[in-house]
CSV table of C-alpha atoms in Angstrom, one decimal:
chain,number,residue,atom,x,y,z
A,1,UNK,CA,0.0,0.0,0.0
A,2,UNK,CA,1.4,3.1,-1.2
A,3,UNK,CA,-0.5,6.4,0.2
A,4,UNK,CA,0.7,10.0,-0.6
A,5,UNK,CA,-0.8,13.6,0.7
A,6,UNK,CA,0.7,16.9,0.6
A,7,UNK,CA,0.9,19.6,3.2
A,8,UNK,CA,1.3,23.4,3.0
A,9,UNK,CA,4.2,24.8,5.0
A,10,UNK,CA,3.7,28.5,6.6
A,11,UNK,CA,7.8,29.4,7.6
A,12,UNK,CA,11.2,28.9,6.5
A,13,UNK,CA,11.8,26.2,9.9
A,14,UNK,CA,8.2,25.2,11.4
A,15,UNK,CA,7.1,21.2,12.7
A,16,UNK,CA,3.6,20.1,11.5
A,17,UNK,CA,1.4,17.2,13.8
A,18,UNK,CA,0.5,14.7,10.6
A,19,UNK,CA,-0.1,12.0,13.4
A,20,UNK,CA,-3.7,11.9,12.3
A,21,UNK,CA,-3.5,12.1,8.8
A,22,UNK,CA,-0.9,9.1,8.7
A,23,UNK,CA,-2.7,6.8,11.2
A,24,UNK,CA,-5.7,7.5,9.1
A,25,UNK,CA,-4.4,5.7,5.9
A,26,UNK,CA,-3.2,3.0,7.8
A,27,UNK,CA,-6.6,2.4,9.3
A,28,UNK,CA,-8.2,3.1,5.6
A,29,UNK,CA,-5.3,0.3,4.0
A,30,UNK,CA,-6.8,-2.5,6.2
A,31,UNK,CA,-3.3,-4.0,7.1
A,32,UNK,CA,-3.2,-5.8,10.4
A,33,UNK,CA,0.0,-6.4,10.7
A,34,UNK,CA,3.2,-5.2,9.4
A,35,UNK,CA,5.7,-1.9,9.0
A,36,UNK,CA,4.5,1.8,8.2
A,37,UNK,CA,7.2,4.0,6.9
A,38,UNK,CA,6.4,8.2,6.6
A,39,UNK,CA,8.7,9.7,4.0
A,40,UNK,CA,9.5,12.9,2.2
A,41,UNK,CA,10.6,12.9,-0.9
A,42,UNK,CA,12.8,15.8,-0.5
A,43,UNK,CA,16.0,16.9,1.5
A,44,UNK,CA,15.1,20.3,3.1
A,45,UNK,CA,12.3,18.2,4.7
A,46,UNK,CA,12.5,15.7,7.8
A,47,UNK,CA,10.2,13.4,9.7
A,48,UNK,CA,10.5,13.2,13.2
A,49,UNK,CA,8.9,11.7,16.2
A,50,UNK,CA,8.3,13.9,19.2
A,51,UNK,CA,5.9,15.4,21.7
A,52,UNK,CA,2.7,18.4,20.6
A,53,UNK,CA,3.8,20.6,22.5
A,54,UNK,CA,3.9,24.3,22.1
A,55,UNK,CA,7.5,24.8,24.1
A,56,UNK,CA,9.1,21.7,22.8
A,57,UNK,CA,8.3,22.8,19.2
A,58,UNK,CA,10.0,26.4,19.8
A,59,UNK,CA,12.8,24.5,21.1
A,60,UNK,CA,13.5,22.0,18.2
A,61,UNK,CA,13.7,25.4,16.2
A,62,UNK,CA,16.4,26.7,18.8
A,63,UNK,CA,18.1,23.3,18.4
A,64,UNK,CA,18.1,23.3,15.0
A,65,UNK,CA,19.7,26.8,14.7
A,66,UNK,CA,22.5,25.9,16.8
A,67,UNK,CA,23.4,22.9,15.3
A,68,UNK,CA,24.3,24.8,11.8
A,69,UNK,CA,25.3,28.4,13.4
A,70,UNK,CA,28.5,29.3,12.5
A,71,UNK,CA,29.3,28.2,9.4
A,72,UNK,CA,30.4,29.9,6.4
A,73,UNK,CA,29.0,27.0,4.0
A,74,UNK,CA,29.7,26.9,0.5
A,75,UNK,CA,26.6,25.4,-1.0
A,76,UNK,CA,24.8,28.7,-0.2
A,77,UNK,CA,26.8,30.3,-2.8
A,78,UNK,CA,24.8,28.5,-5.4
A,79,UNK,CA,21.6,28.0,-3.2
A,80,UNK,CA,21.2,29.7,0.0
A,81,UNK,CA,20.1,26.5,2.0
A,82,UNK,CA,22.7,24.5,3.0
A,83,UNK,CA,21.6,24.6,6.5
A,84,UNK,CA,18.2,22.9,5.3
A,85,UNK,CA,19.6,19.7,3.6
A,86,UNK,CA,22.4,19.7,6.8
A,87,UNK,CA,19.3,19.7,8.9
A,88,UNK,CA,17.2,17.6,6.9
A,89,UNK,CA,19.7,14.8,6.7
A,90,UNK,CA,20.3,14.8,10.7
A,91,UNK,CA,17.1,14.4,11.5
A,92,UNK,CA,16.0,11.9,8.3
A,93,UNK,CA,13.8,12.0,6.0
A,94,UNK,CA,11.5,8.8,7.2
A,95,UNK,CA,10.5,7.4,10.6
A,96,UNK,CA,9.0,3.8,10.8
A,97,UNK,CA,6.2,2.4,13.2
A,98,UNK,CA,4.8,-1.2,13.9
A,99,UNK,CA,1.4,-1.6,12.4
A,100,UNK,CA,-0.1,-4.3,15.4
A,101,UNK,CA,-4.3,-5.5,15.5
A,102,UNK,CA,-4.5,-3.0,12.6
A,103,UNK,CA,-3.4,-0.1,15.3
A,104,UNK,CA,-0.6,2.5,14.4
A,105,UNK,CA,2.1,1.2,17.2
A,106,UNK,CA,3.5,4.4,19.0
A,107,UNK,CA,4.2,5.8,22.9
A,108,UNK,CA,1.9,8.6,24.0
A,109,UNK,CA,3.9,11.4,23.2
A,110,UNK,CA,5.4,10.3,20.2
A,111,UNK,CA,3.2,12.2,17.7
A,112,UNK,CA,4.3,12.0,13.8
A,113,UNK,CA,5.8,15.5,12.5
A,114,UNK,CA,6.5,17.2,9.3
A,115,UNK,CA,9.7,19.3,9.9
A,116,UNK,CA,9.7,22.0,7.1
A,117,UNK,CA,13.5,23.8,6.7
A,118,UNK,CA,13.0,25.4,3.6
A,119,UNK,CA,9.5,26.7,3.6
A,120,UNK,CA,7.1,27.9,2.6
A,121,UNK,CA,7.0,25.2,0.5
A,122,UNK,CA,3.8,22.5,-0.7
A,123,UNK,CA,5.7,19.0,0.6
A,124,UNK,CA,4.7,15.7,-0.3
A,125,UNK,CA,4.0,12.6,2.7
A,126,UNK,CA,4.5,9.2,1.2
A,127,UNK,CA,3.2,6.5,3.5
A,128,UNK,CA,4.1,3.4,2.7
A,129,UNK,CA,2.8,-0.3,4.2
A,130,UNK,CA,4.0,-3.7,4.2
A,131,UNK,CA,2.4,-6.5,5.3
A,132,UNK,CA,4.0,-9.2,7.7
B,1,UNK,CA,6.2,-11.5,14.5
B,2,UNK,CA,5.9,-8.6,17.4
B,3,UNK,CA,7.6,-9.0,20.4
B,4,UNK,CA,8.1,-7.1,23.2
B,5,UNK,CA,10.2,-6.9,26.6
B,6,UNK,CA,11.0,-4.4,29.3
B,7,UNK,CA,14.7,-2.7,30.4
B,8,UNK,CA,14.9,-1.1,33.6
B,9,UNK,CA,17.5,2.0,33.7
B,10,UNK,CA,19.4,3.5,36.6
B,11,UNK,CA,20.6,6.8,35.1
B,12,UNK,CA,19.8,9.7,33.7
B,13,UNK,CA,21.5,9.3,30.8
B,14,UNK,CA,22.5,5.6,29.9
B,15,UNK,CA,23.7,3.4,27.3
B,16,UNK,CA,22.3,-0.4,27.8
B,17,UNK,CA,23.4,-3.1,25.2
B,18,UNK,CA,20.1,-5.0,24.3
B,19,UNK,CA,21.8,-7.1,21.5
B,20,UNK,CA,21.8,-10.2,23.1
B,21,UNK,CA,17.9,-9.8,23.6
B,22,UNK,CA,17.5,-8.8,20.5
B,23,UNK,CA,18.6,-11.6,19.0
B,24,UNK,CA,17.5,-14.1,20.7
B,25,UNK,CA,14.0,-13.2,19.4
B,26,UNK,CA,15.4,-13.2,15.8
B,27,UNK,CA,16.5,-16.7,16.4
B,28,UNK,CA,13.2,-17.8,18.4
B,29,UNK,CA,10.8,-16.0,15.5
B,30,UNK,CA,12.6,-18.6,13.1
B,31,UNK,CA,12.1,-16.3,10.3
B,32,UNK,CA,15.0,-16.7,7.5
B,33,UNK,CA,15.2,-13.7,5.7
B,34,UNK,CA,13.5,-10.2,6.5
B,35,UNK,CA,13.9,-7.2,8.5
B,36,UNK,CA,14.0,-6.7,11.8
B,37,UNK,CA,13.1,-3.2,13.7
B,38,UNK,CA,13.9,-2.8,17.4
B,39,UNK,CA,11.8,0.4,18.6
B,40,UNK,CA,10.9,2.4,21.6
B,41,UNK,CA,7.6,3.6,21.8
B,42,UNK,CA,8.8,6.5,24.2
B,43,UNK,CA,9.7,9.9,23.4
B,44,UNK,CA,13.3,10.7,26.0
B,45,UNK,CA,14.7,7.1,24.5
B,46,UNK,CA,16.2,5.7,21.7
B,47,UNK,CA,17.6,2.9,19.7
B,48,UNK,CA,21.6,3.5,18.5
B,49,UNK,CA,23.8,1.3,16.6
B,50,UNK,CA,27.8,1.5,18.6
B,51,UNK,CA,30.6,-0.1,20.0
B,52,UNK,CA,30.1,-1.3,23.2
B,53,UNK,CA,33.6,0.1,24.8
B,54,UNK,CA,33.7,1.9,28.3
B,55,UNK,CA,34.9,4.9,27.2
B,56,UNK,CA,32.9,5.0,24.0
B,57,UNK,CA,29.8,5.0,26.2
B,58,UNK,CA,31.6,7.8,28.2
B,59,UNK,CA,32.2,9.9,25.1
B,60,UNK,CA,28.4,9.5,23.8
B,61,UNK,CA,27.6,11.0,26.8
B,62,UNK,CA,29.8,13.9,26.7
B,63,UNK,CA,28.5,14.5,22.8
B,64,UNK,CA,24.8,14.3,24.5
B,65,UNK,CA,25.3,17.3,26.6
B,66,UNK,CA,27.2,19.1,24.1
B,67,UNK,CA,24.3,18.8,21.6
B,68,UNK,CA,21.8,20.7,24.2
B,69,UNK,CA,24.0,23.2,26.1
B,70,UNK,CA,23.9,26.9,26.4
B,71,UNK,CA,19.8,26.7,25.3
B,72,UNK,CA,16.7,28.5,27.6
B,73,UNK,CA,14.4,25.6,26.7
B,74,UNK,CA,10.5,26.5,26.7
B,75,UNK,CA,9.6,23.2,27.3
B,76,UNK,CA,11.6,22.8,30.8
B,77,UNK,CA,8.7,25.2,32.4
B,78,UNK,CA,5.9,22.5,31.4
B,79,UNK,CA,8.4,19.6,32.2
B,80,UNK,CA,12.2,19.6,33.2
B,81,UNK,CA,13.0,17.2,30.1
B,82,UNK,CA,13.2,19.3,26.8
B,83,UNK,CA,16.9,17.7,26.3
B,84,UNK,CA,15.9,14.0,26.5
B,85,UNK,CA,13.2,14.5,23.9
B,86,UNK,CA,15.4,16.5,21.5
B,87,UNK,CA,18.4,13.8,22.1
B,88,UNK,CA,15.7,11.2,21.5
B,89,UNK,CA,14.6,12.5,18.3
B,90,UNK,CA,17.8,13.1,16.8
B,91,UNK,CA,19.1,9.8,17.6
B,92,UNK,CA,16.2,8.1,16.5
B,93,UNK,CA,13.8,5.7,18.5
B,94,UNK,CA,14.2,3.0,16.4
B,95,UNK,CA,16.8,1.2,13.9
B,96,UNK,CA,16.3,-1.3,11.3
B,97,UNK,CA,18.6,-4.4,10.9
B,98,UNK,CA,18.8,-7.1,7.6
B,99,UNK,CA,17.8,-10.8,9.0
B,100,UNK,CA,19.8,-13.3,6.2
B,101,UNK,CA,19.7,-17.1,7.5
B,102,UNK,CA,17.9,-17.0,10.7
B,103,UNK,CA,20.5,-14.5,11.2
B,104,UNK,CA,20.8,-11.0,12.6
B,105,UNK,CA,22.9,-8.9,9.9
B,106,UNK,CA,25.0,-6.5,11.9
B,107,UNK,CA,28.7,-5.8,12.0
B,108,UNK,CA,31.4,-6.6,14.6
B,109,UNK,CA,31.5,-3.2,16.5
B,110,UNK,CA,27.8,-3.0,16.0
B,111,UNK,CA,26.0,-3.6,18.7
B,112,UNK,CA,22.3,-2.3,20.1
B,113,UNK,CA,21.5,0.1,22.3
B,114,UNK,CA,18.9,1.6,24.5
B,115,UNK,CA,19.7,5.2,25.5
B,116,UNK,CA,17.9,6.4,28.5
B,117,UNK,CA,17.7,10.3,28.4
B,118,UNK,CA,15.0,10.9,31.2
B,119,UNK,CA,15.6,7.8,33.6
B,120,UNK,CA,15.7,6.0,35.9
B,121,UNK,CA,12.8,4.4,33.9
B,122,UNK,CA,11.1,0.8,32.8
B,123,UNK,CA,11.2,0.9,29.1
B,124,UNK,CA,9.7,-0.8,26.9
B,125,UNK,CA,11.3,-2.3,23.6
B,126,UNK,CA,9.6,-3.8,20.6
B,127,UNK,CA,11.0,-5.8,18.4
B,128,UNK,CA,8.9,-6.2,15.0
B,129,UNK,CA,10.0,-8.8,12.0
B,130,UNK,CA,8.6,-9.0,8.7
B,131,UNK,CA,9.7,-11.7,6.3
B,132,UNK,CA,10.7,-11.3,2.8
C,1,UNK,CA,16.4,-10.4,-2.0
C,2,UNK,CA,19.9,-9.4,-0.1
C,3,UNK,CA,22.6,-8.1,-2.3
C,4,UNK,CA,26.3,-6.5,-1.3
C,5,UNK,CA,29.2,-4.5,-2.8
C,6,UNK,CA,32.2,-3.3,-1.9
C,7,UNK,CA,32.9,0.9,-1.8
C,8,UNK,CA,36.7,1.5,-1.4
C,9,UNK,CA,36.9,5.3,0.1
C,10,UNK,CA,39.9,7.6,0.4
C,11,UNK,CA,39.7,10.1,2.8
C,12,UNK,CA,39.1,9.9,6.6
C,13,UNK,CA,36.3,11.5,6.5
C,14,UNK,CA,33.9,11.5,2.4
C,15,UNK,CA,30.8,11.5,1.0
C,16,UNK,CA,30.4,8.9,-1.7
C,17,UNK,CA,27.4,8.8,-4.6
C,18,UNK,CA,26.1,4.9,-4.7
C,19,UNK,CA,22.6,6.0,-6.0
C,20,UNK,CA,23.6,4.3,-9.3
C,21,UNK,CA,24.7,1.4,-7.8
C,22,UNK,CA,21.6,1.2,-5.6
C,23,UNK,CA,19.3,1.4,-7.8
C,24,UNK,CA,20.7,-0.9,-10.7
C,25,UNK,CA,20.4,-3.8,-7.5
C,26,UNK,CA,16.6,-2.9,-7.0
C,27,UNK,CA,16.0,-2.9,-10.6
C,28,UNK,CA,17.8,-6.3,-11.3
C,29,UNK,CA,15.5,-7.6,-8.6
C,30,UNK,CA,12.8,-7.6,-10.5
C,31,UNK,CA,10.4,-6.0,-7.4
C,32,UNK,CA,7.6,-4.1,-8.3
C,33,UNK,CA,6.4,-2.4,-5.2
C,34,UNK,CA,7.7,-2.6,-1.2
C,35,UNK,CA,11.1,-1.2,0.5
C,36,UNK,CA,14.8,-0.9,-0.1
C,37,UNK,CA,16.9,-1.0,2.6
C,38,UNK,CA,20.5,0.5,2.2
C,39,UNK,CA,22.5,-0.4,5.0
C,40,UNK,CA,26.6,-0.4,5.9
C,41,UNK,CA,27.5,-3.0,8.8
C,42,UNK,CA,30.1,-0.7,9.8
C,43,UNK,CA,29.8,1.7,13.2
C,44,UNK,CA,32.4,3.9,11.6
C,45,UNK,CA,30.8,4.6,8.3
C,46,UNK,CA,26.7,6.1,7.4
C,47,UNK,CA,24.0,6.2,4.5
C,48,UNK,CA,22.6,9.6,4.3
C,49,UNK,CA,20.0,11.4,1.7
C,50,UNK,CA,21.1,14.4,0.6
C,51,UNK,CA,22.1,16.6,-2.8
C,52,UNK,CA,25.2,15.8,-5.2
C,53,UNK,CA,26.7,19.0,-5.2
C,54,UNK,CA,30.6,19.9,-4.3
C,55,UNK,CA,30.0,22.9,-2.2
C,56,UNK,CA,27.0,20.9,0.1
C,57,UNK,CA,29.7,17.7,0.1
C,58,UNK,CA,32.3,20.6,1.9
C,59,UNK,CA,29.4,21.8,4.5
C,60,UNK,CA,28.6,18.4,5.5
C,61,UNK,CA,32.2,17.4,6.6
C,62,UNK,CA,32.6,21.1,8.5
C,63,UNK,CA,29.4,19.8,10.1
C,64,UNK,CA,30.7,16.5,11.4
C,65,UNK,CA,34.2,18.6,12.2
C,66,UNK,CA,31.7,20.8,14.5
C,67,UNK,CA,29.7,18.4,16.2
C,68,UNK,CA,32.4,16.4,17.7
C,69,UNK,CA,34.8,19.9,18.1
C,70,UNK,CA,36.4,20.1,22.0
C,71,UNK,CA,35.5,17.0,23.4
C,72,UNK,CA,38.6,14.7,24.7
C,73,UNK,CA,37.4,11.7,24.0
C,74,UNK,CA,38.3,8.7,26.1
C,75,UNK,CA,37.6,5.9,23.4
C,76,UNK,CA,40.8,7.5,21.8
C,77,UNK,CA,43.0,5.9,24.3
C,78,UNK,CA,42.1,2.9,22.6
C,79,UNK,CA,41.2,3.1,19.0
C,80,UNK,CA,41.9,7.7,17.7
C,81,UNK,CA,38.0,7.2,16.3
C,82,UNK,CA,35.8,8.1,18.9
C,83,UNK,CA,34.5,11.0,16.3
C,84,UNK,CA,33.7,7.9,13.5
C,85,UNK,CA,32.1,6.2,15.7
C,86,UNK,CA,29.4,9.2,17.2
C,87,UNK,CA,29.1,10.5,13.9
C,88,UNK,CA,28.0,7.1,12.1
C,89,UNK,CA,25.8,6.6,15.2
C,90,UNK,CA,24.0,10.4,15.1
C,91,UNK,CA,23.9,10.2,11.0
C,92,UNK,CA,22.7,6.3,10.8
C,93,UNK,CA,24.2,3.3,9.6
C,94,UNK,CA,20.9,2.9,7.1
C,95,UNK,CA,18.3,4.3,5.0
C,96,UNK,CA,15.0,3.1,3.5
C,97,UNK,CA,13.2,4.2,0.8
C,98,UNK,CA,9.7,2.7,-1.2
C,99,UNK,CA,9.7,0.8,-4.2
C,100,UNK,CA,6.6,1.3,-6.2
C,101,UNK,CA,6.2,0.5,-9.7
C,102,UNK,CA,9.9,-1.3,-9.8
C,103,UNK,CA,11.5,1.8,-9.3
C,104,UNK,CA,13.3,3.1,-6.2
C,105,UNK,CA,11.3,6.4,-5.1
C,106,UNK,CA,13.2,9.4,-4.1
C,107,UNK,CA,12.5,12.9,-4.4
C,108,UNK,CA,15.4,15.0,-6.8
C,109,UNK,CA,17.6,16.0,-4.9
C,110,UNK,CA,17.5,13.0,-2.9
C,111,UNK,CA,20.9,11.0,-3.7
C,112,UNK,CA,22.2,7.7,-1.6
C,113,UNK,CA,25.5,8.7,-0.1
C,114,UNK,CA,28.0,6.6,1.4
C,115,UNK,CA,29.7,8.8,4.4
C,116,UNK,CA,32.9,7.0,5.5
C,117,UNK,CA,33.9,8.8,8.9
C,118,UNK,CA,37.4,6.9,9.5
C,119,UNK,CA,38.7,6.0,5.7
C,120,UNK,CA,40.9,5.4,3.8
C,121,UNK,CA,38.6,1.5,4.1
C,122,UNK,CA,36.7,-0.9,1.6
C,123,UNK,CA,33.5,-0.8,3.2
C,124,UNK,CA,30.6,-3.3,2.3
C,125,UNK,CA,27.3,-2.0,1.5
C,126,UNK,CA,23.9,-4.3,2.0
C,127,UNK,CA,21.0,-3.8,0.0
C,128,UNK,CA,17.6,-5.9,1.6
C,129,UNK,CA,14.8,-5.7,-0.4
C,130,UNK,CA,11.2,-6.9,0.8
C,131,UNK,CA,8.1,-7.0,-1.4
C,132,UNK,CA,4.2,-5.5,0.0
């Protein structure tokens, strides 16, 4: 089962709950068991899993900062978003969840996010199921 | 196949090899050829591929606080843990091995980890197989 | 299907393009739709997705030089690569990406790199596929 959805991003950085969305095409694909993998098909784009919460999310964005501040990088000479693929790689571009009793298998605060580093920008969500 | 089990940690911040565990269930699933995911379906946790050496451990530790220093989180006002979910999701909670002839693909300095970042805890791993 | 090759790098630290290589593997095996695994069973060495271009291939290694900068590692009384090993952990030893239609998907800018973080080394690269 091969699902795909897009989602409108509002900022350059900015995390987006999908949880919903995702869990809502694996209920629709009828698989009991198996793997779910969330992907973008892009690398200025990451999906991560974390917790909803308003603080947290300003913080990723204060995290994300620091990890590419002070850098002179060379890639921006050409396009000036090196720090979004650096970013985008780090925090990778797919997550994967147990699909269990046709449930989406995940902890309480580990909602499914869109990371946007290169917005705004119209991303794709591939969700992809296997069975087994 | 979907197992799971429990670790209990005493830190903090901890590294705990699981391989042995892990693999065991490969073995006991007596699936030939497939994937294998070990996951934790917590949010301040995660799954890490490493060397299990006594000062490596040290050093992933050092690298851990490095990563979130010098930040005012937002989160820490709601609850004191905005470090061991951003260390969580960066690391990743979960990590995909190849199963070839009832075997567990992985190489010799690769072992599993748990990595507590918000413990002492119970956690919970899952360890999911497909076939194919 | 399980499928390896060899990658012989020549720097300590490099980013190598195997997208070709990758790909040629999931088209020989003759899968129409499920999930490509692209793995290294290596704790030194990564698989990242990110853009083939010279001056982002630059950034990326001043990226690894930062985030293991001023840390006196203890794993280096044993073996001088504490740095390989935390950076192949943090950037992950794999990647996945869908299959659908016998063709591996990937957005544009979206190349399979081989990062080797303590070269010159041969280092063996493992390709799983599974069908769904």
């Amino acid at each position: 089962m091969f699902k795909e959805f897009n989602v409108s991003t509002e900022d350059r950085y900015q995390l987006i709950d999908i949880t919903e969305k995702a869990e809502e095409i694996v209920k629709e694909s009828g698989v009991k068991n198996g793997l779910v993998f969330i992907f973008v098909p892009h690398s200025t784009a990451s999906i991560i899993l974390t917790e909803n919460e308003e603080g947290l999310k300003k913080d990723w964005l204060e995290i994300f900062k620091k990890l590419t501040s002070g850098i002179d990088f060379q890639h921006n000479k050409i396009d000036d978003n090196a720090d979004s693929h650096i970013l985008s790689g780090l925090a990778g571009q797919g997550k994967i969840l147990p699909i269990k009793d046709s449930r989406t298998v995940r902890g309480t605060w580990q909602q499914i996010f869109l990371v946007e580093f290169d917005g705004p920008r119209t991303r794709k969500i591939i969700v992809k199921i296997v069975e087994g």
